[in-house]
Amino acid sequence: MYDLGQRVRGERRPFSGDAAQVADDIAAFARLGVSEIVFDFRSESLAESLERMESFGPVVRQTAGV
Amino acid sequence: MRYGFYLPTRGQTATPGALETLVKRGESLGFASVMIADHLVFPVSIKSRYPYTVSGDFPGQGDVLDQLSLMAFVAAKTTRLRLVTSVMIVPYRNPVLTAKALATIDAPGRGDRRVPPRLQDALDRESRVLLRAFLSLRRAPLSAPARSEAAPADLGGRPQQGRPATGGAPRRRLASGRRQRLGPAAAVGAVRIARRALSPHRGRGARPQGADDLVQGAGVRPRPAGARRTATVLG
């Protein structure tokens, strides 16, 4: 989960964007057979790490049944 | 779908208070597992390109915590999260001490099992091969002046740009310039077996197992009572 704001070759990086876009990416991986995904919210400060983790909370709830 | 998150192992967020906050927040948000990376040593300066950042720079700074010690700390802070070694650089570790540490973290009688229970079964089943691999590795140490072509991350199976995740058998360059395989049993076999053993998704069932069981399972004949068992295992 590094450099999520940056595009690569003009494309959005997987698992970046708003919650709906991330959920779409997760659904795509689920269709391929993925059942567990590990994210990296680490940063240089605890506040930022928590913010990144909590921003993912809605995605966790939204895709729990995927 | 289940989710996990990485814990920091260095820097300002790798303090007891920050780590506990992250663990408890992740648990409350519904995450299923927490990942802890393994860096026995960390270069002061890294010029190699890191494949997971756009810039190629390795993120983070500071001294790095020991994986298993941190895992024991986290085990005392969570009741539900599964603890996962994202990678364990197995060839650098004493297998018996590693098994003992993992068994301690996953001590029976806690009431809940934090390290994936299948770990124990896998160690039991594969311990003989694993120990043989390590004994073989001792005969071809990863030490100067020999130089392994495979980076530690390679041995752990993390994908590198332009080549397969695990690659072939690591080789070392001899003083003559010739390249010598480290021995499949020593390097690739040990890592593959250990990764299988440490995977939270393999094997089934569990029974408590400590280092003594591992020694017996390896077919190493213990010395008489009172003898130094460590010497028996590794000698």
XYZ file of N, CA and C in Angstrom, chain A residues 1-3 6-8 13 26-27 29-30 34-47 49-50 53-54 56-57 59-61 63-66, chain B residues 1-9 11-13 17-19 21-22 25-26 29-33 35 37 50-55 59-61 82 84 201:
228
model
N 0.841 -1.192 0.000
C 0.000 0.000 0.000
C 0.878 1.244 0.000
N 1.886 1.238 -0.858
C 2.747 2.409 -0.939
C 2.352 3.246 -2.153
N 2.534 4.528 -2.040
C 2.363 5.433 -3.174
C 0.992 5.296 -3.823
N -0.212 7.732 -6.494
C 0.485 7.844 -7.772
C -0.066 6.828 -8.771
N -0.180 7.256 -9.991
C -0.623 6.362 -11.044
C 0.608 5.749 -11.725
N 0.467 4.541 -12.169
C 1.556 3.860 -12.858
C 1.144 3.641 -14.305
N -3.492 2.493 -9.309
C -2.859 1.320 -8.719
C -3.925 0.465 -8.043
N -11.026 -5.963 -4.833
C -11.077 -7.144 -3.965
C -11.995 -8.212 -4.559
N -13.120 -7.765 -5.090
C -14.044 -8.726 -5.707
C -13.381 -9.438 -6.879
N -10.194 -10.068 -7.223
C -9.260 -11.052 -6.670
C -10.030 -12.248 -6.103
N -11.175 -11.995 -5.503
C -11.976 -13.089 -4.945
C -12.416 -14.041 -6.053
N -8.774 -15.834 -4.478
C -8.097 -15.286 -3.296
C -9.097 -15.197 -2.147
N -8.691 -15.669 -0.980
C -9.593 -15.648 0.172
C -9.067 -14.792 1.327
N -7.834 -14.361 1.247
C -7.285 -13.526 2.300
C -6.272 -12.561 1.691
N -6.402 -11.315 2.060
C -5.498 -10.282 1.550
C -4.887 -9.551 2.730
N -3.602 -9.293 2.625
C -2.893 -8.583 3.691
C -2.503 -7.200 3.182
N -2.862 -6.207 3.951
C -2.549 -4.836 3.568
C -1.470 -4.264 4.477
N -0.834 -3.270 3.947
C 0.259 -2.633 4.678
C -0.095 -1.173 4.915
N -0.415 -0.857 6.136
C -0.792 0.511 6.483
C 0.346 1.246 7.179
N 1.504 0.668 7.177
C 2.607 1.264 7.930
C 2.984 2.633 7.365
N 3.352 3.501 8.268
C 3.847 4.816 7.861
C 4.820 5.283 8.941
N 5.243 6.520 8.808
C 6.241 7.036 9.749
C 5.635 7.510 11.060
N 4.319 7.594 11.130
C 3.702 8.033 12.386
C 2.533 7.133 12.727
N 2.270 7.033 14.021
C 1.155 6.207 14.463
C -0.172 6.781 13.978
N -0.299 8.097 14.034
C -1.552 8.725 13.617
C -1.878 8.398 12.158
N -0.710 5.873 10.404
C -0.961 4.436 10.267
C -2.402 4.109 10.670
N -2.840 4.691 11.774
C -4.214 4.439 12.225
C -5.222 4.997 11.236
N -5.424 2.678 8.348
C -6.100 1.443 8.739
C -7.611 1.669 8.867
N -7.972 2.759 9.509
C -9.398 3.018 9.726
C -10.122 3.361 8.436
N -9.755 1.932 5.853
C -10.035 0.649 5.219
C -11.166 -0.100 5.920
N -11.560 0.384 7.083
C -12.624 -0.270 7.832
C -13.894 -0.507 7.029
N -14.240 -0.877 3.916
C -14.003 -1.921 2.898
C -14.090 -3.301 3.551
N -13.537 -3.412 4.742
C -13.599 -4.701 5.445
C -15.042 -5.120 5.642
N -15.855 -4.176 6.089
C -17.264 -4.515 6.350
C -18.002 -4.770 5.043
N -16.961 -5.891 2.200
C -16.569 -7.076 1.434
C -16.473 -8.326 2.294
N -17.011 -8.275 3.480
C -16.898 -9.422 4.385
C -17.488 -10.682 3.773
N -18.518 -10.525 2.963
C -19.167 -11.694 2.384
C -18.662 -12.078 1.011
N -17.650 -11.388 0.545
C -17.152 -11.672 -0.819
C -16.454 -13.021 -0.849
N -14.073 -12.953 2.330
C -12.701 -12.446 2.286
C -12.241 -12.084 3.683
N -11.030 -12.470 3.991
C -10.439 -12.103 5.272
C -9.261 -11.166 5.012
N -8.964 -10.367 6.030
C -7.921 -9.365 5.849
C -6.895 -9.426 6.974
N -5.688 -9.107 6.582
C -4.617 -8.992 7.555
C -3.925 -7.662 7.377
N -3.104 -7.319 8.317
C -2.338 -6.080 8.195
C -0.941 -6.279 8.767
N -0.022 -5.515 8.244
C 1.366 -5.580 8.698
C 1.577 -4.733 9.939
N 2.355 -5.261 10.833
C 2.809 -4.466 11.966
C 4.174 -3.874 11.630
N 4.438 -2.675 12.091
C 5.793 -2.130 11.886
C 6.791 -2.884 12.761
N 7.974 -3.033 12.262
C 9.030 -3.671 13.061
C 10.164 -2.704 13.349
N 11.259 1.863 13.447
C 10.805 3.243 13.333
C 9.978 3.679 14.524
N 9.386 4.856 14.401
C 8.667 5.461 15.515
C 7.420 4.681 15.917
N 6.883 3.894 15.007
C 5.663 3.149 15.320
C 5.955 1.753 15.864
N 3.828 0.925 23.001
C 2.527 1.582 23.019
C 1.886 1.646 21.646
N 2.667 2.029 20.648
C 2.130 2.142 19.291
C 1.726 0.776 18.741
N 2.555 -0.220 19.010
C 2.241 -1.564 18.522
C 0.941 -2.083 19.143
N -1.508 -0.288 20.270
C -2.613 0.477 19.693
C -2.998 -0.077 18.328
N -2.009 -0.354 17.501
C -2.286 -0.869 16.165
C -2.958 -2.234 16.229
N -6.559 -1.793 17.510
C -7.413 -1.132 16.533
C -7.719 -2.069 15.358
N -6.709 -2.779 14.912
C -6.939 -3.718 13.824
C -7.933 -4.801 14.206
N -11.403 -3.424 14.154
C -11.913 -3.122 12.808
C -12.294 -4.388 12.040
N -12.000 -5.521 12.579
C -12.416 -6.760 11.937
C -11.341 -7.483 11.175
N -10.098 -7.051 11.315
C -9.026 -7.766 10.629
C -8.843 -9.146 11.277
N -8.402 -10.086 10.451
C -8.302 -11.472 10.915
C -6.892 -11.860 11.329
N -5.900 -11.181 10.771
C -4.532 -11.608 11.053
C -3.597 -10.427 11.061
N 0.533 -9.487 10.393
C 1.746 -10.008 9.784
C 2.975 -9.329 10.389
N 7.105 -9.035 9.800
C 8.197 -9.299 8.868
C 9.445 -9.746 9.617
N 13.758 -1.394 -4.530
C 12.657 -2.061 -3.830
C 11.451 -2.104 -4.775
N 10.909 -3.285 -5.016
C 9.905 -3.410 -6.086
C 8.510 -2.915 -5.734
N 8.274 -2.561 -4.486
C 6.900 -2.250 -4.098
C 6.636 -0.765 -3.908
N 7.613 0.065 -4.203
C 7.378 1.505 -4.182
C 7.669 2.055 -5.572
N 6.997 3.129 -5.907
C 7.200 3.733 -7.218
C 8.634 4.231 -7.350
N 9.146 4.801 -6.282
C 10.504 5.349 -6.328
C 11.579 4.268 -6.315
N 11.123 1.688 2.144
C 10.508 2.603 3.098
C 10.943 2.311 4.534
N 10.843 3.322 5.348
C 11.092 3.140 6.768
C 12.538 3.382 7.155
N 12.745 3.437 8.451
C 14.084 3.663 8.982
C 14.123 3.214 10.439
N -4.879 -13.785 14.282
C -3.904 -14.824 14.003
C -2.561 -14.161 13.767
N 1.028 -14.170 12.029
C 1.600 -14.771 10.829
C 2.985 -14.195 10.576
N -2.244 -21.948 6.183
C -3.305 -22.544 5.395
C -3.095 -24.019 5.131
